Amino acid sequence: MTSIFDQDLPRNEANFAPLSPLSFIERAAQVHPLRTAVVHGGLRRTWSETYSRCRQLASALSRHGVGKGDTVAVMLPNTPPMVEAHFGIPMAGAVLNALNTRLDAETIAFMLDHGEARVVIVDPEFAGVMKKAIGLRKRTAPLLVIDVEDAVYSGPVERIGSLDYNAFVAGGDAHFEWQLPGDEWDAIALNYTSGTTGNPKGVVYHHRGAAINAISNILEWDLPKHPVYLWTLPMFHCNGWCFPWTVAARAGVNVCLRRVEAGAIMDAIRRHGVTHYCGAPIVHGLLVNAPDEMKAGLPGGVKAMVAGAAPPASMIEGMERMGFDLTHVYGLTEVYGPATVCAKHREWDDMDIGERARLNARQGVRYHLQRDARVIEPITMQPVPMDGESMGEIMFRGNITMKGYLKNPAATQEAFSGGWFHTGDLAVQSPDGYIKIKDRSKDIIISGGENISSIEVEDVLYRHPAVLAVAVVAKPDARWGETPCAFVELKAGASTTAQEIIAHCKKHLAGFKVPRAVVFCELPKTSTGKIQKFELRKQAGSAAAIDV
């Protein structure tokens, strides 16, 4: 039955427009045309100039036949062309595929083929691996390769394309009349999962989700107008958690950074008055563990966002000593990066560091504009009791969720089974509604029939003063089936022994949870700083056991 409120009240251009983050840069250029948008080495560009370049990029792509639904891949670090790609490519109606710059040629070739890239834009640092990847492609369709030049880059330069990026952009129309997507459900970006088991999956983002997550970032962080945002988080990772679009919405400053190093980060914070940055725990750890002389003169009040492993007490304490304010978020590629936040409460400030660390280590509550985030029993699909003990799987539903996996309907159907997106992360939910991860389903260690959370053991190990980073995985055991094996990376200049590590764990853990093997090494990590446990599982079988 038609409601009276639907009669003679049609949707039209006057009362409806598709949600898209592209509108954010248009407004920034109109309202704040002379404010700085991009800083890179000696380069400074305003929002008016940046918007014009994005329109030129869109125009140039259109003139080369790139249009709706075409894929444009980019192999770029956090530089101005990467900022421009997040607007100019979708302005042409195309889909941005930001490639992980740490990947090997074979994986990149798969992505170029699978995503059916028509254009690829390449930074000179990655020309070699891209040249090899292009040679490994199986598709025979033409691929337009565009070379980028960067004055900040000092390494060898090899031209592999037929066009120069700046010349390509200059050939476009700065007044190009781009259009919002005909449907906000249209794809805006394609991002590939890590692919640790088989080929990576292509995660498709839509304009609506990108816009909504960008706005949610503002709400979760109370992001003011004109923030100075430092690009420590790779923009290829979940499109920088949607922050290229968030910064445009607030007409902030994109401080570009080619390489993530403690000295470069701190220099940028001091020089440019950085107010916000994001990163994996390893990035924040770089700053906390840097020499005191390197930290001299850092401004107070810098806001940092961390995702990945929960921040240990030592990190929270170290950030507080520097005067930084740390916010813990959680998410996955499939939910545009962060989609929950450990929203803080004023009363937490009066608690001791241990209790604050415990509270801040939780994955928290849903983002403002995500419909729901729950811990659900995956068989019955019923929410678990909010008692902080009953375990289930974290699931999401709402606008901040991917369209699905490209060319993989079976995986898409499985991921959305029961009307929720299944994360694969096992967790509990507290009476206050806050979610706390216990482990990835594949990371639970089952020893003698007892479940051991690798995260619980890692939390204890992080309390050891010599430990910089740690990962705990299952080690096959003839008697118990599996036992915990700890891989430990020590802080610079620190030393300890396996026996001391074991003794430390015995003070805080039940006996069956104490690692039976300890390996000191530099932990293998992804380009975004996540520890690659799948690599450590391969090594765990040969790790020497310790009598505990």
JSON list of C-alpha atoms in Angstrom, two decimals, residues 188-354:
[
{"chain": "A", "resi": 188, "resn": "ILE", "atom": "CA", "xyz": [34.73, 4.00, -6.41]},
{"chain": "A", "resi": 189, "resn": "ALA", "atom": "CA", "xyz": [37.68, 1.80, -5.44]},
{"chain": "A", "resi": 190, "resn": "LEU", "atom": "CA", "xyz": [39.07, -1.72, -5.66]},
{"chain": "A", "resi": 191, "resn": "ASN", "atom": "CA", "xyz": [41.34, -2.94, -2.86]},
{"chain": "A", "resi": 192, "resn": "TYR", "atom": "CA", "xyz": [42.92, -6.35, -2.60]},
{"chain": "A", "resi": 193, "resn": "THR", "atom": "CA", "xyz": [43.19, -8.40, 0.58]},
{"chain": "A", "resi": 194, "resn": "SER", "atom": "CA", "xyz": [46.57, -9.75, 1.60]},
{"chain": "A", "resi": 195, "resn": "GLY", "atom": "CA", "xyz": [46.03, -13.12, -0.06]},
{"chain": "A", "resi": 196, "resn": "THR", "atom": "CA", "xyz": [48.03, -15.13, 2.46]},
{"chain": "A", "resi": 197, "resn": "THR", "atom": "CA", "xyz": [46.18, -18.29, 1.35]},
{"chain": "A", "resi": 198, "resn": "GLY", "atom": "CA", "xyz": [45.79, -18.36, -2.41]},
{"chain": "A", "resi": 199, "resn": "ASN", "atom": "CA", "xyz": [45.08, -15.39, -4.63]},
{"chain": "A", "resi": 200, "resn": "PRO", "atom": "CA", "xyz": [44.04, -12.14, -2.96]},
{"chain": "A", "resi": 201, "resn": "LYS", "atom": "CA", "xyz": [40.37, -11.14, -3.10]},
{"chain": "A", "resi": 202, "resn": "GLY", "atom": "CA", "xyz": [39.29, -7.87, -4.72]},
{"chain": "A", "resi": 203, "resn": "VAL", "atom": "CA", "xyz": [37.20, -5.80, -2.31]},
{"chain": "A", "resi": 204, "resn": "VAL", "atom": "CA", "xyz": [34.89, -3.33, -4.07]},
{"chain": "A", "resi": 205, "resn": "TYR", "atom": "CA", "xyz": [33.98, -0.03, -2.36]},
{"chain": "A", "resi": 206, "resn": "HIS", "atom": "CA", "xyz": [31.03, 2.16, -3.34]},
{"chain": "A", "resi": 207, "resn": "HIS", "atom": "CA", "xyz": [30.71, 5.96, -3.29]},
{"chain": "A", "resi": 208, "resn": "ARG", "atom": "CA", "xyz": [28.16, 5.87, -0.48]},
{"chain": "A", "resi": 209, "resn": "GLY", "atom": "CA", "xyz": [30.36, 3.83, 1.84]},
{"chain": "A", "resi": 210, "resn": "ALA", "atom": "CA", "xyz": [33.44, 5.93, 1.11]},
{"chain": "A", "resi": 211, "resn": "ALA", "atom": "CA", "xyz": [31.57, 9.16, 1.89]},
{"chain": "A", "resi": 212, "resn": "ILE", "atom": "CA", "xyz": [29.96, 7.78, 5.03]},
{"chain": "A", "resi": 213, "resn": "ASN", "atom": "CA", "xyz": [33.17, 6.35, 6.45]},
{"chain": "A", "resi": 214, "resn": "ALA", "atom": "CA", "xyz": [35.00, 9.60, 5.69]},
{"chain": "A", "resi": 215, "resn": "ILE", "atom": "CA", "xyz": [32.38, 11.48, 7.69]},
{"chain": "A", "resi": 216, "resn": "SER", "atom": "CA", "xyz": [32.49, 8.91, 10.47]},
{"chain": "A", "resi": 217, "resn": "ASN", "atom": "CA", "xyz": [36.23, 9.51, 10.77]},
{"chain": "A", "resi": 218, "resn": "ILE", "atom": "CA", "xyz": [35.43, 13.15, 11.52]},
{"chain": "A", "resi": 219, "resn": "LEU", "atom": "CA", "xyz": [32.88, 12.20, 14.16]},
{"chain": "A", "resi": 220, "resn": "GLU", "atom": "CA", "xyz": [35.00, 9.57, 15.91]},
{"chain": "A", "resi": 221, "resn": "TRP", "atom": "CA", "xyz": [38.02, 11.86, 16.17]},
{"chain": "A", "resi": 222, "resn": "ASP", "atom": "CA", "xyz": [36.15, 15.16, 16.72]},
{"chain": "A", "resi": 223, "resn": "LEU", "atom": "CA", "xyz": [38.22, 16.29, 13.74]},
{"chain": "A", "resi": 224, "resn": "PRO", "atom": "CA", "xyz": [38.25, 20.11, 13.57]},
{"chain": "A", "resi": 225, "resn": "LYS", "atom": "CA", "xyz": [38.41, 22.29, 10.48]},
{"chain": "A", "resi": 226, "resn": "HIS", "atom": "CA", "xyz": [41.79, 22.48, 8.79]},
{"chain": "A", "resi": 227, "resn": "PRO", "atom": "CA", "xyz": [43.65, 19.65, 10.55]},
{"chain": "A", "resi": 228, "resn": "VAL", "atom": "CA", "xyz": [47.26, 19.06, 9.54]},
{"chain": "A", "resi": 229, "resn": "TYR", "atom": "CA", "xyz": [47.30, 15.36, 8.70]},
{"chain": "A", "resi": 230, "resn": "LEU", "atom": "CA", "xyz": [50.57, 13.43, 8.31]},
{"chain": "A", "resi": 231, "resn": "TRP", "atom": "CA", "xyz": [50.48, 10.50, 5.86]},
{"chain": "A", "resi": 232, "resn": "THR", "atom": "CA", "xyz": [52.17, 7.74, 7.84]},
{"chain": "A", "resi": 233, "resn": "LEU", "atom": "CA", "xyz": [49.40, 5.28, 6.94]},
{"chain": "A", "resi": 234, "resn": "PRO", "atom": "CA", "xyz": [49.77, 4.03, 3.33]},
{"chain": "A", "resi": 235, "resn": "MET", "atom": "CA", "xyz": [47.06, 5.40, 1.09]},
{"chain": "A", "resi": 236, "resn": "PHE", "atom": "CA", "xyz": [47.00, 2.03, -0.67]},
{"chain": "A", "resi": 237, "resn": "HIS", "atom": "CA", "xyz": [45.73, 0.45, 2.57]},
{"chain": "A", "resi": 238, "resn": "CYS", "atom": "CA", "xyz": [41.91, 0.66, 2.53]},
{"chain": "A", "resi": 239, "resn": "ASN", "atom": "CA", "xyz": [42.36, 3.97, 0.68]},
{"chain": "A", "resi": 240, "resn": "GLY", "atom": "CA", "xyz": [44.16, 5.31, 3.73]},
{"chain": "A", "resi": 241, "resn": "TRP", "atom": "CA", "xyz": [41.14, 4.37, 5.87]},
{"chain": "A", "resi": 242, "resn": "CYS", "atom": "CA", "xyz": [39.22, 6.89, 3.70]},
{"chain": "A", "resi": 243, "resn": "PHE", "atom": "CA", "xyz": [41.26, 9.79, 5.09]},
{"chain": "A", "resi": 244, "resn": "PRO", "atom": "CA", "xyz": [42.08, 11.34, 1.66]},
{"chain": "A", "resi": 245, "resn": "TRP", "atom": "CA", "xyz": [38.35, 12.09, 1.50]},
{"chain": "A", "resi": 246, "resn": "THR", "atom": "CA", "xyz": [38.11, 12.97, 5.22]},
{"chain": "A", "resi": 247, "resn": "VAL", "atom": "CA", "xyz": [40.90, 15.57, 4.98]},
{"chain": "A", "resi": 248, "resn": "ALA", "atom": "CA", "xyz": [39.16, 17.15, 1.97]},
{"chain": "A", "resi": 249, "resn": "ALA", "atom": "CA", "xyz": [35.88, 17.33, 3.89]},
{"chain": "A", "resi": 250, "resn": "ARG", "atom": "CA", "xyz": [37.64, 19.38, 6.61]},
{"chain": "A", "resi": 251, "resn": "ALA", "atom": "CA", "xyz": [39.80, 21.35, 4.13]},
{"chain": "A", "resi": 252, "resn": "GLY", "atom": "CA", "xyz": [42.88, 20.14, 5.99]},
{"chain": "A", "resi": 253, "resn": "VAL", "atom": "CA", "xyz": [46.51, 19.75, 4.97]},
{"chain": "A", "resi": 254, "resn": "ASN", "atom": "CA", "xyz": [47.88, 16.51, 3.49]},
{"chain": "A", "resi": 255, "resn": "VAL", "atom": "CA", "xyz": [51.50, 16.31, 4.65]},
{"chain": "A", "resi": 256, "resn": "CYS", "atom": "CA", "xyz": [52.96, 13.68, 2.33]},
{"chain": "A", "resi": 257, "resn": "LEU", "atom": "CA", "xyz": [55.67, 11.27, 3.45]},
{"chain": "A", "resi": 258, "resn": "ARG", "atom": "CA", "xyz": [57.48, 8.90, 1.09]},
{"chain": "A", "resi": 259, "resn": "ARG", "atom": "CA", "xyz": [59.06, 6.77, 3.79]},
{"chain": "A", "resi": 260, "resn": "VAL", "atom": "CA", "xyz": [57.94, 5.96, 7.34]},
{"chain": "A", "resi": 261, "resn": "GLU", "atom": "CA", "xyz": [60.92, 6.59, 9.62]},
{"chain": "A", "resi": 262, "resn": "ALA", "atom": "CA", "xyz": [60.92, 7.91, 13.19]},
{"chain": "A", "resi": 263, "resn": "GLY", "atom": "CA", "xyz": [63.15, 10.89, 12.38]},
{"chain": "A", "resi": 264, "resn": "ALA", "atom": "CA", "xyz": [61.16, 11.89, 9.29]},
{"chain": "A", "resi": 265, "resn": "ILE", "atom": "CA", "xyz": [57.87, 11.63, 11.20]},
{"chain": "A", "resi": 266, "resn": "MET", "atom": "CA", "xyz": [59.06, 13.77, 14.10]},
{"chain": "A", "resi": 267, "resn": "ASP", "atom": "CA", "xyz": [60.67, 16.33, 11.80]},
{"chain": "A", "resi": 268, "resn": "ALA", "atom": "CA", "xyz": [57.38, 16.64, 9.88]},
{"chain": "A", "resi": 269, "resn": "ILE", "atom": "CA", "xyz": [55.37, 17.00, 13.10]},
{"chain": "A", "resi": 270, "resn": "ARG", "atom": "CA", "xyz": [57.61, 19.85, 14.28]},
{"chain": "A", "resi": 271, "resn": "ARG", "atom": "CA", "xyz": [58.03, 21.57, 10.90]},
{"chain": "A", "resi": 272, "resn": "HIS", "atom": "CA", "xyz": [54.41, 21.52, 9.76]},
{"chain": "A", "resi": 273, "resn": "GLY", "atom": "CA", "xyz": [52.54, 21.55, 13.06]},
{"chain": "A", "resi": 274, "resn": "VAL", "atom": "CA", "xyz": [50.99, 18.14, 12.46]},
{"chain": "A", "resi": 275, "resn": "THR", "atom": "CA", "xyz": [47.81, 17.62, 14.48]},
{"chain": "A", "resi": 276, "resn": "HIS", "atom": "CA", "xyz": [46.74, 14.11, 13.41]},
{"chain": "A", "resi": 277, "resn": "TYR", "atom": "CA", "xyz": [48.18, 10.89, 12.02]},
{"chain": "A", "resi": 278, "resn": "CYS", "atom": "CA", "xyz": [47.21, 7.21, 11.75]},
{"chain": "A", "resi": 279, "resn": "GLY", "atom": "CA", "xyz": [49.16, 3.98, 11.72]},
{"chain": "A", "resi": 280, "resn": "ALA", "atom": "CA", "xyz": [49.67, 0.40, 12.77]},
{"chain": "A", "resi": 281, "resn": "PRO", "atom": "CA", "xyz": [51.16, -0.26, 16.24]},
{"chain": "A", "resi": 282, "resn": "ILE", "atom": "CA", "xyz": [54.66, -0.51, 14.77]},
{"chain": "A", "resi": 283, "resn": "VAL", "atom": "CA", "xyz": [54.49, 3.15, 13.63]},
{"chain": "A", "resi": 284, "resn": "HIS", "atom": "CA", "xyz": [53.57, 4.40, 17.10]},
{"chain": "A", "resi": 285, "resn": "GLY", "atom": "CA", "xyz": [56.18, 2.07, 18.57]},
{"chain": "A", "resi": 286, "resn": "LEU", "atom": "CA", "xyz": [58.84, 3.72, 16.39]},
{"chain": "A", "resi": 287, "resn": "LEU", "atom": "CA", "xyz": [58.09, 7.04, 18.06]},
{"chain": "A", "resi": 288, "resn": "VAL", "atom": "CA", "xyz": [57.75, 5.75, 21.62]},
{"chain": "A", "resi": 289, "resn": "ASN", "atom": "CA", "xyz": [61.05, 3.87, 21.41]},
{"chain": "A", "resi": 290, "resn": "ALA", "atom": "CA", "xyz": [62.99, 6.60, 19.59]},
{"chain": "A", "resi": 291, "resn": "PRO", "atom": "CA", "xyz": [65.88, 8.28, 21.46]},
{"chain": "A", "resi": 292, "resn": "ASP", "atom": "CA", "xyz": [64.81, 11.12, 23.75]},
{"chain": "A", "resi": 293, "resn": "GLU", "atom": "CA", "xyz": [66.90, 13.64, 21.81]},
{"chain": "A", "resi": 294, "resn": "MET", "atom": "CA", "xyz": [64.88, 12.84, 18.68]},
{"chain": "A", "resi": 295, "resn": "LYS", "atom": "CA", "xyz": [61.67, 13.71, 20.54]},
{"chain": "A", "resi": 296, "resn": "ALA", "atom": "CA", "xyz": [62.88, 17.14, 21.64]},
{"chain": "A", "resi": 297, "resn": "GLY", "atom": "CA", "xyz": [60.55, 19.97, 20.72]},
{"chain": "A", "resi": 298, "resn": "LEU", "atom": "CA", "xyz": [57.56, 17.82, 19.76]},
{"chain": "A", "resi": 299, "resn": "PRO", "atom": "CA", "xyz": [54.31, 19.74, 20.22]},
{"chain": "A", "resi": 300, "resn": "GLY", "atom": "CA", "xyz": [51.77, 18.39, 22.69]},
{"chain": "A", "resi": 301, "resn": "GLY", "atom": "CA", "xyz": [48.24, 17.41, 21.81]},
{"chain": "A", "resi": 302, "resn": "VAL", "atom": "CA", "xyz": [48.99, 15.46, 18.62]},
{"chain": "A", "resi": 303, "resn": "LYS", "atom": "CA", "xyz": [46.19, 12.97, 18.02]},
{"chain": "A", "resi": 304, "resn": "ALA", "atom": "CA", "xyz": [47.13, 9.49, 16.85]},
{"chain": "A", "resi": 305, "resn": "MET", "atom": "CA", "xyz": [44.89, 6.66, 15.66]},
{"chain": "A", "resi": 306, "resn": "VAL", "atom": "CA", "xyz": [46.02, 3.05, 15.99]},
{"chain": "A", "resi": 307, "resn": "ALA", "atom": "CA", "xyz": [44.54, -0.11, 14.49]},
{"chain": "A", "resi": 308, "resn": "GLY", "atom": "CA", "xyz": [45.71, -3.69, 14.35]},
{"chain": "A", "resi": 309, "resn": "ALA", "atom": "CA", "xyz": [46.91, -5.24, 17.58]},
{"chain": "A", "resi": 310, "resn": "ALA", "atom": "CA", "xyz": [45.51, -3.59, 20.71]},
{"chain": "A", "resi": 311, "resn": "PRO", "atom": "CA", "xyz": [47.88, -0.95, 22.12]},
{"chain": "A", "resi": 312, "resn": "PRO", "atom": "CA", "xyz": [49.75, -2.37, 25.14]},
{"chain": "A", "resi": 313, "resn": "ALA", "atom": "CA", "xyz": [50.16, -0.39, 28.35]},
{"chain": "A", "resi": 314, "resn": "SER", "atom": "CA", "xyz": [53.76, 0.47, 27.45]},
{"chain": "A", "resi": 315, "resn": "MET", "atom": "CA", "xyz": [52.62, 2.13, 24.21]},
{"chain": "A", "resi": 316, "resn": "ILE", "atom": "CA", "xyz": [49.82, 4.11, 25.85]},
{"chain": "A", "resi": 317, "resn": "GLU", "atom": "CA", "xyz": [52.19, 5.24, 28.59]},
{"chain": "A", "resi": 318, "resn": "GLY", "atom": "CA", "xyz": [54.88, 6.17, 26.06]},
{"chain": "A", "resi": 319, "resn": "MET", "atom": "CA", "xyz": [52.44, 8.17, 23.94]},
{"chain": "A", "resi": 320, "resn": "GLU", "atom": "CA", "xyz": [51.21, 10.01, 27.02]},
{"chain": "A", "resi": 321, "resn": "ARG", "atom": "CA", "xyz": [54.78, 10.92, 27.97]},
{"chain": "A", "resi": 322, "resn": "MET", "atom": "CA", "xyz": [55.16, 12.52, 24.54]},
{"chain": "A", "resi": 323, "resn": "GLY", "atom": "CA", "xyz": [51.86, 14.35, 25.05]},
{"chain": "A", "resi": 324, "resn": "PHE", "atom": "CA", "xyz": [50.09, 12.43, 22.27]},
{"chain": "A", "resi": 325, "resn": "ASP", "atom": "CA", "xyz": [46.46, 11.31, 22.49]},
{"chain": "A", "resi": 326, "resn": "LEU", "atom": "CA", "xyz": [45.89, 7.77, 21.21]},
{"chain": "A", "resi": 327, "resn": "THR", "atom": "CA", "xyz": [42.58, 6.47, 19.82]},
{"chain": "A", "resi": 328, "resn": "HIS", "atom": "CA", "xyz": [42.14, 2.74, 19.17]},
{"chain": "A", "resi": 329, "resn": "VAL", "atom": "CA", "xyz": [40.03, 1.65, 16.18]},
{"chain": "A", "resi": 330, "resn": "TYR", "atom": "CA", "xyz": [39.31, -1.69, 14.53]},
{"chain": "A", "resi": 331, "resn": "GLY", "atom": "CA", "xyz": [38.26, -2.84, 11.10]},
{"chain": "A", "resi": 332, "resn": "LEU", "atom": "CA", "xyz": [39.18, -4.72, 7.95]},
{"chain": "A", "resi": 333, "resn": "THR", "atom": "CA", "xyz": [39.59, -4.02, 4.26]},
{"chain": "A", "resi": 334, "resn": "GLU", "atom": "CA", "xyz": [36.00, -5.17, 3.74]},
{"chain": "A", "resi": 335, "resn": "VAL", "atom": "CA", "xyz": [34.66, -2.38, 5.99]},
{"chain": "A", "resi": 336, "resn": "TYR", "atom": "CA", "xyz": [36.70, 0.51, 4.52]},
{"chain": "A", "resi": 337, "resn": "GLY", "atom": "CA", "xyz": [39.32, 0.31, 7.27]},
{"chain": "A", "resi": 338, "resn": "PRO", "atom": "CA", "xyz": [38.15, 1.22, 10.79]},
{"chain": "A", "resi": 339, "resn": "ALA", "atom": "CA", "xyz": [34.48, 0.62, 11.56]},
{"chain": "A", "resi": 340, "resn": "THR", "atom": "CA", "xyz": [34.57, 0.45, 15.36]},
{"chain": "A", "resi": 341, "resn": "VAL", "atom": "CA", "xyz": [36.25, 2.78, 17.84]},
{"chain": "A", "resi": 342, "resn": "CYS", "atom": "CA", "xyz": [37.18, 2.40, 21.49]},
{"chain": "A", "resi": 343, "resn": "ALA", "atom": "CA", "xyz": [35.30, 5.55, 22.46]},
{"chain": "A", "resi": 344, "resn": "LYS", "atom": "CA", "xyz": [36.88, 6.97, 25.62]},
{"chain": "A", "resi": 345, "resn": "HIS", "atom": "CA", "xyz": [35.09, 8.20, 28.73]},
{"chain": "A", "resi": 346, "resn": "ARG", "atom": "CA", "xyz": [36.23, 11.05, 30.94]},
{"chain": "A", "resi": 347, "resn": "GLU", "atom": "CA", "xyz": [36.27, 8.87, 34.06]},
{"chain": "A", "resi": 348, "resn": "TRP", "atom": "CA", "xyz": [38.96, 6.67, 32.49]},
{"chain": "A", "resi": 349, "resn": "ASP", "atom": "CA", "xyz": [41.46, 9.51, 32.93]},
{"chain": "A", "resi": 350, "resn": "ASP", "atom": "CA", "xyz": [41.47, 9.00, 36.70]},
{"chain": "A", "resi": 351, "resn": "MET", "atom": "CA", "xyz": [42.33, 5.29, 36.47]},
{"chain": "A", "resi": 352, "resn": "ASP", "atom": "CA", "xyz": [45.82, 3.80, 36.71]},
{"chain": "A", "resi": 353, "resn": "ILE", "atom": "CA", "xyz": [47.71, 2.99, 33.51]},
{"chain": "A", "resi": 354, "resn": "GLY", "atom": "CA", "xyz": [46.98, -0.74, 33.74]}
]
